[in-house]
C-alpha cells in the first residue's frame, strides 16, 4: 500500500466518515453528500458520533426538538463530553424538524431550557450550525470537510482496513484520546504495532495526526507501569 | 478626523448585568432582559460596533432583520466586530424571520466558516433577550458540556490494551503484566521469555502482533 502522505486525494475530493448506526436516520444526508457534493462518504462504526469530517473534527446532528427535550439531555451531555476527549473540534448541526406532508410548518418556540442548552454548548466551545433540513445539513458537512481540507486536516488515508491492520486498529482505538480516524492514520503510518510503541512523541503526533498534548497522553500510556495488585478486583470495561 | 477605538471596555460587567450599547436604551430587548430575565443593564456610549458585553467575557453583535434585508452593510460590521474582539468570544445574534430566512444560509457561511464566530438565530428581540438571559445566568452554573480533564486511571486501560492482542484473555494479560508492567516493555520482550509465561502459541501470537508488518 502507498504511504499516507503522498496518497492525499485530488483537490476537491474529500472524505467524510459516517457512523453505521446513524445510517438509517442519515440516509438522505449521505446520498446528498455523495451525489450533490461529490464527497466520499464512508460508512463505518464510529462509536460515538454521527460524522467525522477531518482528522480532528467530529460532527453530531440533532433535530431542534431533540435538543429542546429534557429526556435527551443526559445522552447529549455524554456524547458531547466524550467527543471532546477524542476530537480537537466538535460541531453540532441543529436541524429543523421534518414536517409531515400536509402539515403546516409551525415556527419553533425557544424554551428557556433550549436557550440554556445552547448557551452551555457555546460556552463549552462546541461549534453550532443551524440547518433547515437534510439537504442543507449535507451542504454544511461538505463545506466543513472542504474547510478542514484547506487547513491540511483532511482524512487522507485509505478508508478500508483489512487483515492484520484490523487487529492493530482495535488496539489503537483502545489508546486514550485516539478516535477511529486517528487509529486509521496510525494503522497506515506505522510499519508495525511495535514501531508505534517505540515511537517518539513527535512521531506519534505526526503519524496519528493528533495534537501535541494528545500525543503525550498516548506516549505516557504506552510506557505506563501498571500495578497489577490494583487490578485483582473487577476492572471497568474498556477503562472508560 | 477623529478616530474612535472600535470597542471600549471599561470594566467587566458585574454578575447578572450586561453592558449595552447606548443605542439599545428603551428597546424591547433591554426591557425584557430587566422584566422577565432579571438581568440589569448598564449603558455605555463607547461600545463601538459591539451591542452587548456579557459577564462571561463574551460579546454580542446583533444583526436585525432590517440589516439583513437592507443589504451588505452588516458584512463590514461583522468583520470589524471580529477584528475588535480577539480576546472575547464573539457571538452574532441574527434575526431569522420569514423575511430574512432566505439570506440566512449565506450569512451562516460567512459568520461561522469565514469569520470563525458563533452564530445564534432568534425570531425576535424578545427571543434574543431570553437567550441572552440564559447566557448571563449560565455563567454561574456548572457547565455539563465543559471538557473535563481526563485523569482516569491508566491501569485498567493498559489491561484492556493487552487483551486486544489475539489469544490473550484476562488471565494471560494479568500474568504478562506481572512480568512486563508496561506495553512498551511487553512489546520489546523476547519470544523465549514470553513462552515461560504464556506458552509457545500465545508467545508467538504476541510477537506476531507487535512485529509483523501491517499489510
XYZ file of C-alpha atoms in Angstrom:
455
model
C 0.000 0.000 0.000
C 1.049 3.601 -0.604
C 2.445 5.841 2.113
C -0.354 8.023 3.505
C 1.361 11.342 2.999
C 1.520 11.054 -0.778
C -1.885 9.478 -1.230
C -3.884 12.603 -0.441
C -6.966 12.805 -2.576
C -7.060 15.205 -5.505
C -8.236 18.671 -4.527
C -11.997 18.951 -4.426
C -12.471 15.333 -3.422
C -12.960 14.971 0.297
C -13.825 12.081 2.585
C -16.366 12.012 5.375
C -16.878 9.085 7.746
C -20.476 8.205 8.629
C -21.429 6.135 11.644
C -23.132 2.884 10.660
C -25.622 3.314 13.478
C -26.946 6.599 12.147
C -27.152 5.445 8.551
C -30.910 4.830 8.594
C -31.558 8.262 10.070
C -28.973 9.915 7.833
C -29.633 8.169 4.535
C -30.854 11.335 2.810
C -27.881 13.338 4.086
C -25.456 10.652 2.896
C -26.929 10.324 -0.579
C -26.911 14.085 -0.954
C -23.271 14.217 0.176
C -22.329 11.697 -2.493
C -24.466 12.909 -5.356
C -24.599 16.666 -5.000
C -21.337 17.409 -3.258
C -19.085 14.647 -4.630
C -17.979 13.701 -1.117
C -16.654 10.200 -0.438
C -18.951 9.127 2.384
C -17.561 6.010 4.016
C -19.829 4.135 6.409
C -18.123 2.550 9.406
C -18.601 2.034 13.121
C -17.607 5.348 14.689
C -18.883 4.622 18.166
C -19.971 7.940 19.492
C -20.581 10.453 16.735
C -22.573 10.780 13.542
C -19.901 12.154 11.208
C -16.160 12.723 11.120
C -15.106 15.335 8.561
C -11.365 15.584 9.238
C -8.545 14.249 11.398
C -9.730 16.443 14.262
C -13.398 17.310 13.784
C -16.497 15.341 14.774
C -19.960 16.446 13.745
C -23.103 15.485 15.588
C -26.555 16.033 14.090
C -29.551 16.760 16.284
C -33.056 17.829 15.485
C -34.310 21.008 17.071
C -36.919 19.105 19.090
C -34.297 16.617 20.314
C -32.193 19.493 21.547
C -35.201 21.083 23.207
C -36.281 17.922 25.005
C -35.230 17.245 28.570
C -35.158 13.431 28.162
C -32.296 13.674 25.677
C -30.149 15.848 27.890
C -28.150 13.098 29.578
C -27.350 11.368 26.298
C -26.327 14.633 24.645
C -24.063 15.566 27.553
C -22.424 12.140 27.451
C -21.886 12.260 23.704
C -20.553 15.793 23.591
C -18.168 15.350 26.514
C -16.810 12.059 25.174
C -16.339 13.640 21.738
C -14.410 16.486 23.298
C -11.973 13.943 24.708
C -11.447 12.333 21.306
C -11.560 15.342 18.964
C -9.950 18.781 18.868
C -13.135 20.225 17.448
C -16.737 19.266 17.968
C -19.523 20.626 15.849
C -23.263 20.304 16.344
C -25.702 20.693 13.462
C -29.121 21.637 14.779
C -31.605 20.588 12.141
C -35.150 21.838 11.786
C -37.708 19.123 12.394
C -39.330 17.482 9.424
C -42.971 18.360 8.869
C -45.366 15.694 7.650
C -46.875 16.292 4.218
C -49.948 18.466 4.504
C -48.953 19.725 7.925
C -48.245 23.414 8.185
C -44.755 24.116 9.484
C -45.009 25.900 12.771
C -42.299 28.254 13.922
C -40.143 26.658 16.602
C -40.610 28.207 20.016
C -37.446 28.613 22.022
C -37.954 27.338 25.541
C -35.840 28.518 28.437
C -34.383 25.036 28.553
C -33.461 25.140 24.849
C -31.750 28.504 25.281
C -29.799 27.357 28.313
C -28.612 24.251 26.423
C -27.443 26.445 23.536
C -25.678 28.803 25.938
C -23.890 25.908 27.659
C -22.798 24.387 24.358
C -21.409 27.704 23.143
C -19.545 28.272 26.397
C -18.060 24.769 26.175
C -16.599 25.624 22.771
C -18.914 23.437 20.698
C -19.441 24.933 17.234
C -23.097 25.290 16.375
C -24.599 25.245 12.914
C -28.244 25.639 12.044
C -29.784 23.658 9.204
C -33.171 23.775 7.510
C -33.181 20.055 6.629
C -31.149 17.047 5.445
C -30.170 18.724 2.185
C -28.770 21.755 3.997
C -27.021 19.547 6.557
C -25.239 17.766 3.709
C -24.136 21.138 2.320
C -22.780 22.134 5.742
C -20.924 18.837 6.153
C -19.346 19.166 2.711
C -18.377 22.756 3.499
C -16.815 21.724 6.832
C -14.857 18.902 5.177
C -13.519 21.284 2.493
C -12.626 23.916 5.073
C -10.690 21.310 7.055
C -9.000 20.134 3.870
C -7.779 23.684 3.208
C -6.310 23.692 6.709
C -4.412 20.472 5.995
C -6.605 18.313 8.212
C -8.395 16.220 5.579
C -8.754 12.477 6.046
C -6.196 11.296 3.525
C -5.502 7.626 4.280
C -7.295 4.696 2.610
C -10.569 4.083 4.426
C -10.668 0.303 4.001
C -8.799 -1.736 6.586
C -8.075 -5.421 6.077
C -6.297 -8.336 7.732
C -3.688 -7.723 10.405
C -4.388 -3.978 10.228
C -7.851 -4.558 11.673
C -6.396 -6.035 14.842
C -3.959 -3.151 15.105
C -6.845 -0.721 14.552
C -8.745 -2.136 17.550
C -5.626 -1.898 19.695
C -5.013 1.720 18.646
C -8.627 2.674 19.334
C -8.227 1.463 22.913
C -5.453 4.041 23.486
C -6.515 7.243 25.273
C -7.653 10.209 23.106
C -7.489 8.098 19.948
C -10.531 8.380 17.694
C -11.343 5.980 14.868
C -9.786 8.332 12.334
C -6.588 8.711 14.408
C -6.370 4.914 14.665
C -6.868 4.695 10.904
C -3.966 7.105 10.385
C -1.826 5.091 12.802
C -2.542 1.817 11.027
C -1.283 3.348 7.778
C 1.614 5.404 9.126
C 3.473 2.821 11.172
C 5.095 -0.298 9.708
C 4.122 -2.367 12.731
C 2.469 -2.027 16.120
C 5.937 -2.364 17.625
C 7.202 0.606 15.628
C 4.371 2.730 17.032
C 5.008 1.532 20.597
C 8.680 2.531 20.296
C 7.932 5.905 18.641
C 8.814 9.323 19.999
C 6.093 11.818 20.900
C 6.854 13.728 17.681
C 6.476 10.598 15.545
C 3.179 9.754 17.264
C 1.900 13.269 16.703
C 2.727 13.121 13.016
C 1.643 9.531 12.391
C -1.698 9.718 14.188
C -2.409 13.339 13.141
C -3.056 14.459 16.708
C -2.090 17.492 18.745
C 0.998 17.514 20.962
C -0.915 17.023 24.267
C -2.742 14.027 22.805
C 0.488 12.507 21.519
C 1.979 12.959 25.002
C -1.023 11.180 26.525
C -0.612 8.231 24.126
C 3.125 8.076 24.797
C 2.526 8.120 28.541
C 0.001 5.283 28.313
C 2.345 3.072 26.262
C 5.092 3.440 28.848
C 2.874 3.485 31.904
C 3.994 0.997 34.521
C 0.998 -0.976 35.748
C 0.440 -2.076 39.281
C -1.234 -5.471 38.981
C -2.159 -5.533 42.646
C -4.649 -2.759 41.868
C -6.400 -4.939 39.318
C -7.317 -8.004 41.301
C -10.947 -6.906 41.516
C -13.268 -6.114 38.641
C -11.741 -3.899 36.007
C -14.096 -1.386 34.430
C -14.987 -2.257 30.869
C -12.786 -0.524 28.351
C -11.351 1.658 31.071
C -13.976 4.319 30.470
C -10.848 63.278 11.601
C -11.424 61.723 14.936
C -10.724 58.023 15.132
C -12.577 56.182 17.842
C -11.362 52.884 19.113
C -13.748 50.264 17.746
C -14.551 48.873 21.177
C -14.193 50.456 24.534
C -14.432 48.188 27.519
C -14.199 49.991 30.800
C -14.974 47.041 33.015
C -16.214 43.517 33.070
C -19.923 43.719 33.787
C -20.753 42.581 37.319
C -22.587 39.308 37.693
C -26.181 39.426 36.498
C -25.519 42.541 34.404
C -24.881 43.302 30.780
C -23.216 46.350 29.342
C -25.350 47.551 26.458
C -24.596 49.982 23.708
C -26.383 53.275 24.355
C -28.480 52.829 21.223
C -30.375 49.951 22.859
C -31.877 52.207 25.546
C -35.637 51.726 25.636
C -35.646 48.741 23.304
C -37.905 45.705 23.659
C -34.810 43.581 24.177
C -33.477 45.526 27.136
C -36.917 45.918 28.719
C -37.444 42.190 28.523
C -33.983 41.497 29.980
C -34.963 43.521 33.013
C -38.539 42.257 33.231
C -38.567 38.515 32.748
C -34.860 37.820 32.849
C -33.939 39.917 35.895
C -30.722 40.947 34.147
C -29.649 44.531 34.824
C -28.357 46.761 32.070
C -25.560 49.306 32.222
C -25.380 51.656 29.247
C -22.160 52.633 27.574
C -21.693 55.088 24.742
C -18.302 53.903 23.590
C -19.001 50.282 22.786
C -18.379 50.860 19.084
C -19.615 48.047 16.930
C -20.473 45.792 19.886
C -24.091 45.714 21.041
C -23.738 43.892 24.358
C -20.968 42.819 26.675
C -21.913 39.854 28.803
C -20.344 38.985 32.104
C -18.576 35.925 30.769
C -16.048 37.636 28.544
C -18.233 37.268 25.516
C -19.789 39.973 23.450
C -22.734 40.157 21.150
C -23.305 41.747 17.789
C -26.969 41.949 16.918
C -27.985 41.730 13.268
C -31.615 42.664 12.758
C -33.994 41.622 10.036
C -33.691 45.101 8.564
C -29.880 44.926 8.496
C -30.034 41.685 6.545
C -32.721 42.645 4.081
C -31.279 46.119 3.500
C -28.046 44.707 2.159
C -24.350 44.347 2.605
C -23.587 46.850 5.299
C -23.683 44.228 8.035
C -20.772 42.350 6.482
C -18.378 45.205 7.188
C -19.761 45.451 10.675
C -19.178 41.736 11.216
C -15.570 41.974 10.095
C -14.956 44.951 12.385
C -16.626 43.053 15.208
C -14.365 40.052 14.645
C -11.205 42.145 14.422
C -12.012 44.162 17.512
C -12.615 41.257 19.859
C -9.795 38.803 19.698
C -9.767 38.270 23.433
C -13.515 37.858 23.757
C -15.821 35.183 22.426
C -17.781 36.832 19.634
C -21.393 35.799 19.327
C -23.509 37.051 16.464
C -27.229 37.029 17.192
C -29.230 37.094 13.978
C -32.918 37.749 13.467
C -34.078 34.838 11.365
C -37.580 35.697 10.286
C -39.796 34.932 7.346
C -38.297 37.918 5.534
C -34.641 37.300 6.350
C -34.722 33.498 6.141
C -33.594 33.369 2.514
C -30.337 35.139 3.421
C -29.642 33.023 6.466
C -27.630 30.241 4.869
C -25.181 32.657 3.189
C -24.954 34.615 6.402
C -24.136 31.492 8.429
C -21.408 30.537 5.961
C -19.854 33.977 6.275
C -20.065 34.272 10.057
C -19.113 30.723 11.046
C -16.900 29.456 8.228
C -15.158 32.633 7.148
C -15.002 34.651 10.355
C -14.994 31.780 12.853
C -17.574 33.429 15.106
C -20.565 31.846 16.809
C -23.956 32.477 15.282
C -27.254 32.104 17.080
C -30.550 32.709 15.284
C -33.537 34.247 17.043
C -37.010 35.118 15.800
C -37.320 38.467 17.568
C -35.804 40.819 20.142
C -37.909 39.076 22.755
C -36.379 35.728 21.915
C -32.927 37.323 21.877
C -33.444 38.646 25.391
C -34.386 35.145 26.594
C -31.231 33.738 25.032
C -29.030 36.486 26.489
C -30.585 35.882 29.888
C -29.588 32.210 29.735
C -26.049 33.085 28.680
C -25.713 35.541 31.575
C -27.248 33.230 34.196
C -25.430 30.164 32.832
C -22.121 31.726 33.820
C -22.674 30.983 37.487
C -23.778 27.403 36.887
C -21.660 24.345 36.350
C -21.464 23.648 32.622
C -22.202 19.974 31.920
C -20.708 20.195 28.425
C -17.380 21.589 29.533
C -14.421 19.430 28.544
C -13.160 17.645 31.601
C -9.526 16.945 32.124
C -9.039 13.241 31.655
C -7.440 11.917 34.792
C -8.661 8.378 34.694
C -6.579 5.547 35.977
C -4.318 4.073 33.333
C -4.004 0.618 34.938
C -7.309 -0.791 33.643
C -6.647 0.846 30.280
C -3.302 -0.950 29.913
C -5.053 -4.154 30.945
C -7.610 -3.814 28.152
C -4.861 -2.921 25.661
C -3.050 -6.182 26.420
C -6.320 -8.040 25.924
C -6.559 -6.658 22.383
C -3.685 -8.973 21.441
C -5.161 -12.074 19.770
C -5.023 -15.100 22.055
C -4.642 -13.046 25.226
C -7.511 -13.095 27.695
C -7.835 -11.687 31.173
C -5.751 -14.342 32.931
C -2.846 -14.216 30.488
C -2.952 -10.426 30.389
C -2.582 -10.335 34.137
C 0.293 -12.841 34.080
C 2.059 -10.803 31.389
C 1.665 -7.520 33.240
C 3.171 -9.052 36.373
C 6.397 -9.545 34.400
C 6.265 -6.651 31.980
C 4.480 -3.774 33.610
C 4.028 -1.617 30.506
C 3.022 -2.062 26.863
C 6.454 -0.774 25.909
C 8.202 -3.479 27.938
C 5.890 -6.200 26.694
C 6.427 -5.154 23.084
C 10.194 -5.453 23.429
C 10.213 -8.761 25.288
C 11.870 -11.774 23.649
C 9.755 -14.705 22.478
C 11.630 -17.090 24.746
C 10.888 -15.104 27.854
C 7.235 -14.843 26.845
C 6.994 -18.598 26.331
C 7.729 -19.193 30.016
C 4.744 -17.087 30.994
C 2.028 -17.833 28.455
C 3.219 -20.827 26.452
C 4.596 -21.154 22.965
C 1.471 -20.462 20.913
C 0.493 -17.258 22.695
C 4.097 -16.063 22.818
C 4.137 -16.424 19.054
C 0.847 -14.520 18.749
C 2.220 -11.672 20.842
C 5.430 -11.433 18.857
C 3.485 -11.564 15.613
C 1.076 -8.871 16.801
C 3.832 -6.393 17.628
C 6.380 -7.102 14.929
C 4.734 -8.370 11.795
C 4.460 -5.692 9.136
C 0.982 -4.247 8.672
C -0.040 -5.177 5.183
